[in-house]
Short mmCIF file of C-alpha atoms in Angstrom, two decimals:
data_model
loop_
_atom_site.label_atom_id
_atom_site.label_comp_id
_atom_site.label_asym_id
_atom_site.label_seq_id
_atom_site.Cartn_x
_atom_site.Cartn_y
_atom_site.Cartn_z
CA MET M 1 10.56 -27.14 13.54
CA HIS M 2 11.70 -26.81 17.14
CA PHE M 3 11.98 -23.53 18.98
CA THR M 4 15.20 -23.40 21.00
CA SER M 5 14.90 -19.99 22.64
CA GLU M 6 12.60 -16.99 22.85
CA GLN M 7 12.97 -13.37 23.77
CA TYR M 8 10.30 -10.72 24.29
CA LEU M 9 11.30 -7.44 22.68
CA ASP M 10 10.63 -3.88 23.75
CA GLY M 11 7.17 -3.20 22.41
CA GLY M 12 6.01 -6.77 23.02
CA GLY M 13 7.13 -8.61 19.89
CA LEU M 14 8.55 -12.11 20.19
CA GLU M 15 11.88 -13.26 18.70
CA ARG M 16 12.34 -17.02 18.62
CA GLU M 17 15.28 -19.11 17.46
CA PHE M 18 14.37 -22.38 15.79
CA ILE M 19 16.00 -25.41 14.24
CA LEU M 20 14.48 -27.31 11.32
CA GLY M 21 16.57 -30.38 10.51
CA GLU M 22 19.98 -28.84 9.97
CA ILE M 23 18.59 -25.36 9.32
CA PRO M 24 18.87 -22.74 12.10
CA GLY M 25 16.47 -19.84 11.87
CA THR M 26 14.82 -16.93 13.65
CA LEU M 27 11.12 -16.07 13.69
CA TRP M 28 9.80 -12.67 14.73
CA THR M 29 6.11 -12.15 15.48
CA PRO M 30 4.31 -8.94 16.41
CA PRO M 31 2.80 -8.17 19.83
CA GLU M 32 -0.74 -8.65 18.58
CA SER M 33 -1.15 -11.70 16.43
CA GLY M 34 -4.80 -11.01 15.74
CA ASP M 35 -6.95 -13.64 14.08
CA GLY M 36 -4.30 -16.27 13.56
CA ALA M 37 -3.49 -15.55 9.94
CA LEU M 38 -0.39 -13.36 10.02
CA PRO M 39 1.15 -12.51 6.68
CA LEU M 40 4.74 -13.74 6.49
CA VAL M 41 7.91 -12.11 5.17
CA LEU M 42 10.94 -14.27 4.37
CA MET M 43 13.99 -12.06 4.95
CA ALA M 44 17.39 -13.05 3.55
CA HIS M 45 20.66 -11.20 3.82
CA ASN M 46 22.81 -10.62 0.74
CA ASN M 47 25.10 -13.46 -0.27
CA GLY M 48 24.28 -15.49 2.79
CA LEU M 49 25.50 -13.22 5.56
CA PRO M 50 24.60 -14.51 9.05
CA LYS M 51 20.99 -14.33 10.20
CA GLY M 52 22.15 -12.51 13.34
CA GLU M 53 23.64 -9.60 11.37
CA PRO M 54 22.42 -6.46 13.19
CA ARG M 55 21.03 -4.65 10.12
CA LEU M 56 18.98 -7.74 9.21
CA VAL M 57 17.72 -8.07 12.79
CA ALA M 58 16.73 -4.38 12.86
CA ARG M 59 14.79 -4.73 9.58
CA ALA M 60 13.10 -7.89 10.84
CA ARG M 61 12.08 -6.41 14.19
CA TYR M 62 10.66 -3.30 12.53
CA THR M 63 8.73 -5.31 9.93
CA ALA M 64 7.33 -7.60 12.63
CA SER M 65 6.23 -4.54 14.62
CA CYS M 66 4.14 -3.56 11.57
CA GLY M 67 2.11 -6.76 11.87
CA TYR M 68 4.09 -9.42 10.05
CA ALA M 69 5.62 -12.74 10.95
CA VAL M 70 9.21 -12.43 9.72
CA ALA M 71 11.62 -15.33 9.33
CA THR M 72 15.22 -15.79 8.33
CA ILE M 73 17.54 -18.79 8.20
CA ASP M 74 21.17 -19.62 7.74
CA ALA M 75 20.71 -21.80 4.67
CA ALA M 76 23.27 -24.37 3.46
CA GLY M 77 26.67 -22.71 3.10
CA CYS M 78 25.36 -19.42 4.56
CA GLY M 79 25.97 -17.62 7.85
CA GLY M 80 27.48 -20.02 10.40
CA ARG M 81 26.81 -23.19 8.36
CA PRO M 82 29.80 -25.25 7.14
CA ARG M 83 31.25 -24.26 3.78
CA SER M 84 32.48 -26.67 1.14
CA ALA M 85 36.19 -26.85 0.37
CA ALA M 86 35.43 -25.41 -3.08
CA ASP M 87 33.55 -22.52 -1.49
CA GLU M 88 36.41 -21.76 0.91
CA GLN M 89 38.88 -21.89 -1.97
CA ALA M 90 36.80 -19.51 -4.09
CA ARG M 91 36.46 -17.02 -1.22
CA GLY M 92 40.24 -17.14 -0.74
CA GLU M 93 40.75 -16.52 -4.45
CA LEU M 94 38.31 -13.60 -4.30
CA ARG M 95 40.19 -11.95 -1.42
CA ARG M 96 43.54 -12.35 -3.20
CA ALA M 97 42.14 -11.09 -6.51
CA MET M 98 40.56 -8.02 -4.87
CA GLN M 99 43.71 -7.21 -2.90
CA ALA M 100 45.77 -7.56 -6.07
CA GLY M 101 43.40 -5.26 -7.97
CA ALA M 102 42.54 -8.00 -10.46
CA PRO M 103 40.48 -7.12 -13.55
CA VAL M 104 36.70 -6.95 -13.15
CA ASP M 105 36.20 -10.00 -15.40
CA GLU M 106 38.35 -12.17 -13.16
CA ILE M 107 36.58 -11.03 -9.99
CA GLU M 108 33.18 -11.60 -11.58
CA GLY M 109 34.23 -15.11 -12.57
CA ILE M 110 35.13 -15.93 -8.99
CA PHE M 111 31.84 -14.50 -7.71
CA GLU M 112 29.95 -16.61 -10.25
CA SER M 113 31.83 -19.73 -9.10
CA PHE M 114 30.63 -19.55 -5.52
CA ILE M 115 27.48 -17.40 -5.50
CA ALA M 116 25.73 -19.52 -8.15
CA PRO M 117 26.00 -22.77 -6.10
CA LEU M 118 25.20 -20.83 -2.91
CA VAL M 119 21.84 -19.79 -4.41
CA GLU M 120 21.18 -23.28 -5.79
CA ASN M 121 21.78 -24.87 -2.40
CA ALA M 122 20.04 -22.23 -0.31
CA ALA M 123 16.76 -22.06 -2.24
CA PRO M 124 15.44 -25.56 -1.36
CA GLU M 125 16.08 -24.94 2.33
CA TRP M 126 14.11 -21.68 2.18
CA ARG M 127 11.22 -23.58 0.57
CA THR M 128 11.38 -26.26 3.28
CA THR M 129 11.34 -23.51 5.87
CA LEU M 130 8.34 -21.86 4.20
CA ASP M 131 6.43 -25.16 4.40
CA ALA M 132 7.19 -25.41 8.12
CA LEU M 133 6.34 -21.75 8.85
CA LEU M 134 2.97 -21.92 7.12
CA ALA M 135 2.16 -25.04 9.18
CA LEU M 136 2.59 -23.06 12.43
CA PRO M 137 -0.55 -21.87 14.19
CA GLY M 138 -1.00 -18.14 13.72
CA ILE M 139 0.81 -17.79 10.39
CA GLY M 140 -1.43 -17.88 7.37
CA GLY M 141 0.24 -15.86 4.64
CA PRO M 142 0.21 -14.20 2.15
CA VAL M 143 3.97 -14.47 1.80
CA GLY M 144 6.49 -11.79 0.88
CA TYR M 145 10.23 -11.93 0.35
CA SER M 146 12.82 -9.33 1.37
CA GLY M 147 16.51 -8.87 0.68
CA TRP M 148 19.09 -10.92 -1.23
CA THR M 149 18.25 -10.45 -4.92
CA ALA M 150 19.78 -13.61 -6.41
CA LEU M 151 18.04 -15.91 -3.93
CA GLY M 152 14.84 -13.89 -4.31
CA ILE M 153 14.75 -14.38 -8.07
CA ARG M 154 15.29 -18.12 -7.70
CA LEU M 155 12.52 -18.37 -5.08
CA LEU M 156 10.13 -16.21 -7.09
CA VAL M 157 10.40 -18.42 -10.18
CA THR M 158 10.05 -21.67 -8.22
CA GLU M 159 7.70 -20.75 -5.39
CA PRO M 160 4.22 -19.52 -6.37
CA ARG M 161 3.28 -18.86 -2.74
CA ILE M 162 5.45 -15.68 -2.69
CA ALA M 163 3.17 -12.80 -3.68
CA ALA M 164 5.49 -9.76 -3.56
CA ALA M 165 9.20 -9.08 -3.10
CA GLY M 166 11.48 -6.29 -1.95
CA LEU M 167 14.91 -6.93 -3.46
CA PHE M 168 18.18 -5.25 -2.50
CA ALA M 169 20.47 -4.73 -5.51
CA GLY M 170 23.71 -4.96 -3.61
CA GLY M 171 25.11 -8.42 -4.25
CA TYR M 172 26.42 -10.42 -7.16
CA VAL M 173 23.58 -11.89 -9.23
CA PRO M 174 24.61 -15.10 -11.03
CA LEU M 175 23.99 -15.40 -14.75
CA ALA M 176 21.24 -17.99 -14.21
CA GLN M 177 19.23 -15.59 -12.04
CA ARG M 178 19.74 -12.69 -14.46
CA ALA M 179 18.16 -14.91 -17.10
CA GLU M 180 15.33 -15.93 -14.75
CA ALA M 181 14.38 -12.30 -14.00
CA ARG M 182 12.08 -12.14 -17.03
CA GLN M 183 10.00 -14.95 -15.52
CA VAL M 184 9.33 -12.99 -12.34
CA SER M 185 5.77 -11.68 -12.34
CA VAL M 186 4.93 -10.54 -8.79
CA PRO M 187 5.03 -6.88 -7.67
CA LEU M 188 8.58 -5.78 -6.88
CA LEU M 189 10.28 -3.04 -4.91
CA PHE M 190 13.89 -2.94 -6.10
CA LEU M 191 16.28 -1.07 -3.84
CA LEU M 192 19.57 0.30 -5.18
CA GLN M 193 22.43 2.20 -3.58
CA TRP M 194 23.50 4.64 -6.29
CA ASP M 195 27.22 4.47 -5.43
CA ASP M 196 27.47 0.84 -4.28
CA GLU M 197 31.17 0.02 -4.47
CA GLY M 198 30.72 -3.64 -5.42
CA ASN M 199 27.62 -3.41 -7.56
CA PRO M 200 27.78 -1.87 -11.03
CA ARG M 201 24.93 0.63 -11.28
CA GLN M 202 24.14 -0.02 -14.93
CA ARG M 203 23.84 -3.75 -14.33
CA ALA M 204 21.36 -3.12 -11.52
CA LEU M 205 19.31 -0.80 -13.75
CA ASP M 206 19.37 -3.41 -16.52
CA LEU M 207 18.17 -6.05 -14.06
CA PHE M 208 15.31 -3.78 -12.95
CA ASP M 209 14.39 -3.40 -16.61
CA ASP M 210 14.53 -7.17 -17.16
CA PHE M 211 12.02 -8.22 -14.50
CA GLY M 212 8.81 -9.45 -16.06
CA SER M 213 6.61 -7.95 -13.33
CA ARG M 214 3.95 -5.52 -14.52
CA GLU M 215 4.19 -3.64 -11.24
CA LYS M 216 7.73 -2.80 -10.24
CA THR M 217 9.24 0.19 -8.46
CA LEU M 218 12.87 1.22 -8.21
CA HIS M 219 14.13 3.14 -5.18
CA ALA M 220 17.68 4.47 -5.45
CA ASN M 221 19.51 6.48 -2.81
CA LEU M 222 22.82 8.25 -2.88
CA GLY M 223 25.62 6.46 -1.08
CA GLY M 224 27.47 3.18 -0.78
CA HIS M 225 26.53 -0.42 -0.08
CA VAL M 226 25.65 -0.08 3.60
CA GLY M 227 24.23 3.46 3.33
CA THR M 228 20.57 2.61 2.71
CA PRO M 229 18.52 5.13 4.71
CA TRP M 230 16.20 3.79 7.38
CA PHE M 231 13.14 5.26 5.71
CA GLU M 232 13.53 2.58 3.03
CA VAL M 233 12.73 -0.06 5.68
CA GLU M 234 9.52 1.85 6.39
CA ASP M 235 8.77 2.15 2.66
CA GLY M 236 9.37 -1.61 2.37
CA SER M 237 6.81 -2.31 5.06
CA ARG M 238 4.22 -0.13 3.29
CA PHE M 239 4.98 -2.03 0.07
CA TYR M 240 4.09 -5.28 1.89
CA ASP M 241 0.99 -3.61 3.33
CA ARG M 242 -0.21 -2.90 -0.20
CA HIS M 243 0.40 -6.40 -1.49
CA LEU M 244 0.09 -8.76 1.47
CA ARG M 245 -2.70 -7.15 3.48
CA ALA M 246 -4.97 -5.62 0.86
CA GLY M 247 -7.69 -8.19 1.44
CA GLN M 248 -7.42 -8.16 5.20
CA MET S 1 -3.29 38.63 -2.70
CA HIS S 2 -7.08 38.59 -2.95
CA PHE S 3 -9.18 35.49 -2.44
CA THR S 4 -11.91 35.29 -5.07
CA SER S 5 -13.71 32.09 -4.07
CA GLU S 6 -13.57 29.35 -1.49
CA GLN S 7 -14.82 25.79 -1.26
CA TYR S 8 -14.90 23.44 1.73
CA LEU S 9 -13.83 19.96 0.74
CA ASP S 10 -14.96 16.56 2.00
CA GLY S 11 -12.87 16.06 5.09
CA GLY S 12 -12.92 19.73 5.98
CA GLY S 13 -10.04 21.17 3.99
CA LEU S 14 -10.40 24.55 2.33
CA GLU S 15 -9.68 25.28 -1.37
CA ARG S 16 -9.41 28.97 -2.22
CA GLU S 17 -8.85 30.70 -5.54
CA PHE S 18 -6.77 33.84 -5.38
CA ILE S 19 -5.42 36.56 -7.63
CA LEU S 20 -2.08 38.25 -7.04
CA GLY S 21 -1.55 41.05 -9.55
CA GLU S 22 -1.97 39.18 -12.84
CA ILE S 23 -1.28 35.78 -11.27
CA PRO S 24 -4.24 33.46 -10.63
CA GLY S 25 -3.67 30.75 -8.07
CA THR S 26 -5.21 28.19 -5.76
CA LEU S 27 -4.43 27.64 -2.08
CA TRP S 28 -5.39 24.50 -0.21
CA THR S 29 -5.26 24.35 3.58
CA PRO S 30 -5.97 21.41 5.88
CA PRO S 31 -8.96 21.10 8.20
CA GLU S 32 -6.86 21.71 11.31
CA SER S 33 -4.42 24.54 10.89
CA GLY S 34 -2.91 24.06 14.33
CA ASP S 35 -0.61 26.71 15.74
CA GLY S 36 -0.54 29.05 12.79
CA ALA S 37 2.70 27.91 11.25
CA LEU S 38 1.70 25.53 8.49
CA PRO S 39 4.48 24.21 6.29
CA LEU S 40 3.91 25.12 2.66
CA VAL S 41 4.28 23.11 -0.56
CA LEU S 42 4.50 24.94 -3.89
CA MET S 43 3.03 22.58 -6.48
CA ALA S 44 3.62 23.12 -10.20
CA HIS S 45 2.44 21.05 -13.11
CA ASN S 46 4.86 19.99 -15.86
CA ASN S 47 5.49 22.54 -18.59
CA GLY S 48 2.89 24.91 -17.29
CA LEU S 49 -0.26 22.84 -17.60
CA PRO S 50 -3.31 24.53 -16.03
CA LYS S 51 -3.58 24.76 -12.27
CA GLY S 52 -7.02 23.16 -12.47
CA GLU S 53 -5.69 19.97 -14.08
CA PRO S 54 -7.42 17.15 -12.16
CA ARG S 55 -4.25 15.17 -11.34
CA LEU S 56 -2.63 18.29 -9.88
CA VAL S 57 -5.76 19.08 -7.86
CA ALA S 58 -5.88 15.51 -6.50
CA ARG S 59 -2.22 15.69 -5.42
CA ALA S 60 -2.76 19.09 -3.83
CA ARG S 61 -5.89 18.04 -1.91
CA TYR S 62 -4.18 14.90 -0.60
CA THR S 63 -1.04 16.78 0.46
CA ALA S 64 -3.13 19.43 2.20
CA SER S 65 -5.03 16.70 4.04
CA CYS S 66 -1.66 15.59 5.45
CA GLY S 67 -1.22 18.94 7.16
CA TYR S 68 0.27 21.26 4.55
CA ALA S 69 -0.70 24.50 2.95
CA VAL S 70 -0.40 23.78 -0.79
CA ALA S 71 -0.39 26.42 -3.49
CA THR S 72 -0.25 26.49 -7.26
CA ILE S 73 -0.46 29.26 -9.83
CA ASP S 74 -0.83 29.74 -13.55
CA ALA S 75 2.42 31.63 -14.04
CA ALA S 76 3.17 33.85 -17.06
CA GLY S 77 2.58 31.88 -20.26
CA CYS S 78 1.23 28.88 -18.31
CA GLY S 79 -2.23 27.39 -17.97
CA GLY S 80 -4.87 29.87 -19.06
CA ARG S 81 -2.51 32.88 -19.21
CA PRO S 82 -1.89 34.55 -22.62
CA ARG S 83 0.92 33.13 -24.69
CA SER S 84 3.37 35.16 -26.72
CA ALA S 85 3.24 34.95 -30.51
CA ALA S 86 6.66 33.25 -30.43
CA ASP S 87 5.35 30.68 -27.97
CA GLU S 88 2.27 29.95 -30.10
CA GLN S 89 4.48 29.59 -33.16
CA ALA S 90 6.85 27.18 -31.38
CA ARG S 91 3.95 25.04 -30.15
CA GLY S 92 2.61 24.88 -33.68
CA GLU S 93 6.01 23.86 -35.00
CA LEU S 94 6.23 21.18 -32.30
CA ARG S 95 2.87 19.67 -33.30
CA ARG S 96 3.82 19.63 -36.97
CA ALA S 97 7.26 18.16 -36.25
CA MET S 98 5.83 15.41 -34.04
CA GLN S 99 3.09 14.55 -36.55
CA ALA S 100 5.70 14.41 -39.31
CA GLY S 101 7.93 12.13 -37.22
CA ALA S 102 10.76 14.67 -37.23
CA PRO S 103 14.17 13.67 -35.89
CA VAL S 104 14.69 13.85 -32.12
CA ASP S 105 17.21 16.69 -32.48
CA GLU S 106 14.70 18.89 -34.24
CA ILE S 107 11.96 18.22 -31.68
CA GLU S 108 14.37 18.90 -28.82
CA GLY S 109 15.34 22.19 -30.42
CA ILE S 110 11.72 23.29 -30.55
CA PHE S 111 11.16 22.26 -26.92
CA GLU S 112 14.24 24.27 -25.91
CA SER S 113 12.92 27.31 -27.78
CA PHE S 114 9.70 27.61 -25.78
CA ILE S 115 10.30 25.73 -22.49
CA ALA S 116 13.45 27.72 -21.64
CA PRO S 117 11.65 31.10 -21.75
CA LEU S 118 8.60 29.57 -20.04
CA VAL S 119 10.79 28.66 -17.05
CA GLU S 120 12.55 32.04 -17.08
CA ASN S 121 9.24 33.90 -17.04
CA ALA S 122 7.44 31.63 -14.59
CA ALA S 123 10.08 31.54 -11.85
CA PRO S 124 9.83 35.20 -10.73
CA GLU S 125 6.05 34.89 -10.43
CA TRP S 126 6.41 31.80 -8.23
CA ARG S 127 8.82 33.76 -6.00
CA THR S 128 6.38 36.68 -5.80
CA THR S 129 3.65 34.22 -4.88
CA LEU S 130 5.88 32.66 -2.21
CA ASP S 131 6.40 36.10 -0.64
CA ALA S 132 2.64 36.66 -0.53
CA LEU S 133 1.84 33.19 0.82
CA LEU S 134 4.35 33.46 3.66
CA ALA S 135 2.79 36.81 4.61
CA LEU S 136 -0.60 35.14 5.15
CA PRO S 137 -1.64 34.39 8.72
CA GLY S 138 -1.35 30.67 9.45
CA ILE S 139 1.39 29.84 6.96
CA GLY S 140 4.88 29.79 8.41
CA GLY S 141 6.95 27.40 6.35
CA PRO S 142 9.24 25.52 5.97
CA VAL S 143 8.67 25.44 2.24
CA GLY S 144 8.77 22.49 -0.14
CA TYR S 145 8.38 22.27 -3.90
CA SER S 146 6.57 19.59 -5.91
CA GLY S 147 6.32 18.77 -9.59
CA TRP S 148 7.70 20.40 -12.73
CA THR S 149 11.44 19.65 -12.73
CA ALA S 150 12.76 22.49 -14.88
CA LEU S 151 10.94 25.16 -12.85
CA GLY S 152 11.93 23.39 -9.64
CA ILE S 153 15.64 23.51 -10.48
CA ARG S 154 15.43 27.20 -11.31
CA LEU S 155 13.59 27.95 -8.05
CA LEU S 156 15.95 25.80 -5.97
CA VAL S 157 19.03 27.65 -7.18
CA THR S 158 17.47 31.10 -6.72
CA GLU S 159 15.22 30.65 -3.69
CA PRO S 160 16.91 29.63 -0.41
CA ARG S 161 13.57 29.39 1.39
CA ILE S 162 12.76 26.09 -0.36
CA ALA S 163 14.05 23.30 1.89
CA ALA S 164 13.13 20.13 0.00
CA ALA S 165 11.74 19.19 -3.40
CA GLY S 166 9.88 16.36 -5.06
CA LEU S 167 10.57 16.58 -8.80
CA PHE S 168 8.71 14.75 -11.58
CA ALA S 169 11.02 13.74 -14.42
CA GLY S 170 8.43 13.89 -17.13
CA GLY S 171 8.99 17.13 -19.00
CA TYR S 172 11.62 18.73 -21.15
CA VAL S 173 14.43 20.22 -19.03
CA PRO S 174 16.17 23.14 -20.78
CA LEU S 175 19.95 23.10 -21.08
CA ALA S 176 20.29 25.94 -18.55
CA GLN S 177 18.47 23.95 -15.86
CA ARG S 178 20.47 20.80 -16.62
CA ALA S 179 23.59 22.85 -15.93
CA GLU S 180 22.08 24.32 -12.76
CA ALA S 181 21.30 20.89 -11.31
CA ARG S 182 24.78 20.61 -9.75
CA GLN S 183 24.05 23.72 -7.67
CA VAL S 184 20.97 22.15 -6.09
CA SER S 185 21.72 21.12 -2.51
CA VAL S 186 18.40 20.42 -0.76
CA PRO S 187 17.01 16.91 -0.22
CA LEU S 188 15.30 15.59 -3.35
CA LEU S 189 12.77 12.95 -4.26
CA PHE S 190 13.05 12.44 -8.02
CA LEU S 191 10.14 10.62 -9.63
CA LEU S 192 10.55 8.86 -12.98
CA GLN S 193 8.14 6.92 -15.17
CA TRP S 194 10.32 4.13 -16.59
CA ASP S 195 8.61 4.08 -20.00
CA ASP S 196 7.72 7.77 -20.36
CA GLU S 197 7.08 8.27 -24.06
CA GLY S 198 8.39 11.81 -24.24
CA ASN S 199 11.19 11.67 -21.70
CA PRO S 200 14.40 9.78 -22.51
CA ARG S 201 15.12 7.49 -19.53
CA GLN S 202 18.89 7.84 -19.69
CA ARG S 203 18.69 11.62 -19.64
CA ALA S 204 16.52 11.49 -16.53
CA LEU S 205 18.98 9.11 -14.83
CA ASP S 206 21.85 11.42 -15.80
CA LEU S 207 19.97 14.37 -14.34
CA PHE S 208 19.40 12.49 -11.08
CA ASP S 209 23.14 11.80 -11.01
CA ASP S 210 23.94 15.47 -11.64
CA PHE S 211 22.03 16.97 -8.70
CA GLY S 212 24.43 18.29 -6.10
CA SER S 213 22.19 17.27 -3.17
CA ARG S 214 23.79 14.95 -0.64
CA GLU S 215 20.42 13.41 0.09
CA LYS S 216 18.53 12.38 -3.02
CA THR S 217 16.21 9.48 -3.74
CA LEU S 218 15.02 8.19 -7.11
CA HIS S 219 11.64 6.48 -7.42
CA ALA S 220 10.93 4.86 -10.77
CA ASN S 221 7.78 2.99 -11.73
CA LEU S 222 6.89 0.96 -14.77
CA GLY S 223 4.64 2.68 -17.25
CA GLY S 224 4.15 5.80 -19.30
CA HIS S 225 3.99 9.52 -18.60
CA VAL S 226 0.61 9.62 -16.86
CA GLY S 227 0.94 6.21 -15.18
CA THR S 228 2.48 7.29 -11.87
CA PRO S 229 0.86 5.15 -9.18
CA TRP S 230 -1.09 6.93 -6.45
CA PHE S 231 1.17 5.55 -3.71
CA GLU S 232 3.87 7.93 -4.98
CA VAL S 233 1.71 10.86 -3.86
CA GLU S 234 1.64 9.28 -0.39
CA ASP S 235 5.42 8.68 -0.52
CA GLY S 236 5.85 12.32 -1.53
CA SER S 237 3.89 13.48 1.50
CA ARG S 238 6.07 11.36 3.81
CA PHE S 239 9.15 12.87 2.13
CA TYR S 240 7.86 16.34 3.08
CA ASP S 241 7.07 15.07 6.58
CA ARG S 242 10.73 14.11 7.00
CA HIS S 243 12.12 17.40 5.75
CA LEU S 244 9.51 20.08 6.48
CA ARG S 245 8.09 18.89 9.80
CA ALA S 246 11.05 17.27 11.54
CA GLY S 247 11.37 20.10 14.06
CA GLN S 248 7.64 20.44 14.67
#
């Protein structure tokens, strides 16, 4: 992992860009890093949106200011990374189908065709990144996850180092991850926009019900996909405080 | 309003019993009452359980410690107050019907027969109490409501002084209050136990959907009726902070 740039933020936090093999990422750390064992939050944006997306950056900076190392990457096929020809074709089909008002089944089929491989390809790179982050001086875990639900489920069932997760129910969740939800056992905070245009409410409620975790909380707010109120970012940080800092 | 006893709590808060006409109540105030204009939270327990119920008292003491005046009463027919013969008969029928495993429709009918009048009779006494509380030195509002959903809906549609409400979806909500929900317009925090034995989940979700408020948040946690995690009390206090203290 090589750091390629760094920026001190208002309030004293540090925002560093890094590259790990082919994986570009950003690491935020708080002003006071304390005893060298910062808990870490992996923060992923729905369906692979770019790591520089302003709402992600705002969440990351706030969470870091609460005493966490926070990291995000553009995984394979995500953000600015090259897309496969099949991926480009599927995204073109999706645009045409949505413009043409195609039936829900057809649109879901297209989502499945490119989100499922996106998750499959992204997950190993997040695990590689986790290895590298935990090898850095000053970052000691425990580890939380925040954001993209489909990737989160895949990571939670393959990565025992993740101890708690805040998931945003606003993206397409492939069939494989819906089936894996029952295997998830860590504490969850599941965040739903009640009127999310692209996310059927009942499916999100069913997914919440499916998770195997004994401790899980649903937060739902009125409004559409991008309408999540800021206080949910603060609630998310307190959720991590309960689960990642209890012993500290 | 006459205070009949007072107790200083660990941490310095004050817990006072009062009597207002026939209405017995409890008022909690924080250690530091500041500039004489404490915001006030009216706290009611589901279906008229006694004001001394330990979970209610714990919620009230915590909320007061966050800087609120908190009040509860045993309204007409609630807690230790006398019940009508019709009410006693309905409660007896309910016990027999539940022990006999009666059909849901029958049980719901019995609930409707005694909860609907309970709400009708309790609401005016809560409003009388609100008048008296706001006349006390040191309590200036704004006013929030916490707890029993059916009573809360009735108060919210008849009492413009209540500016925000945290409602617990764990009791029977009479048909009249389900219809009134669309008239509710203040910010809401609606708390649901996902596996509440006596409270059909879908009905609670439908009720959340029905509220007319533009700002409403649902919190749902795994577990049964009495399993609400303590952190929801803390979340509730922060909800009041956002809506009752924003201008302070």
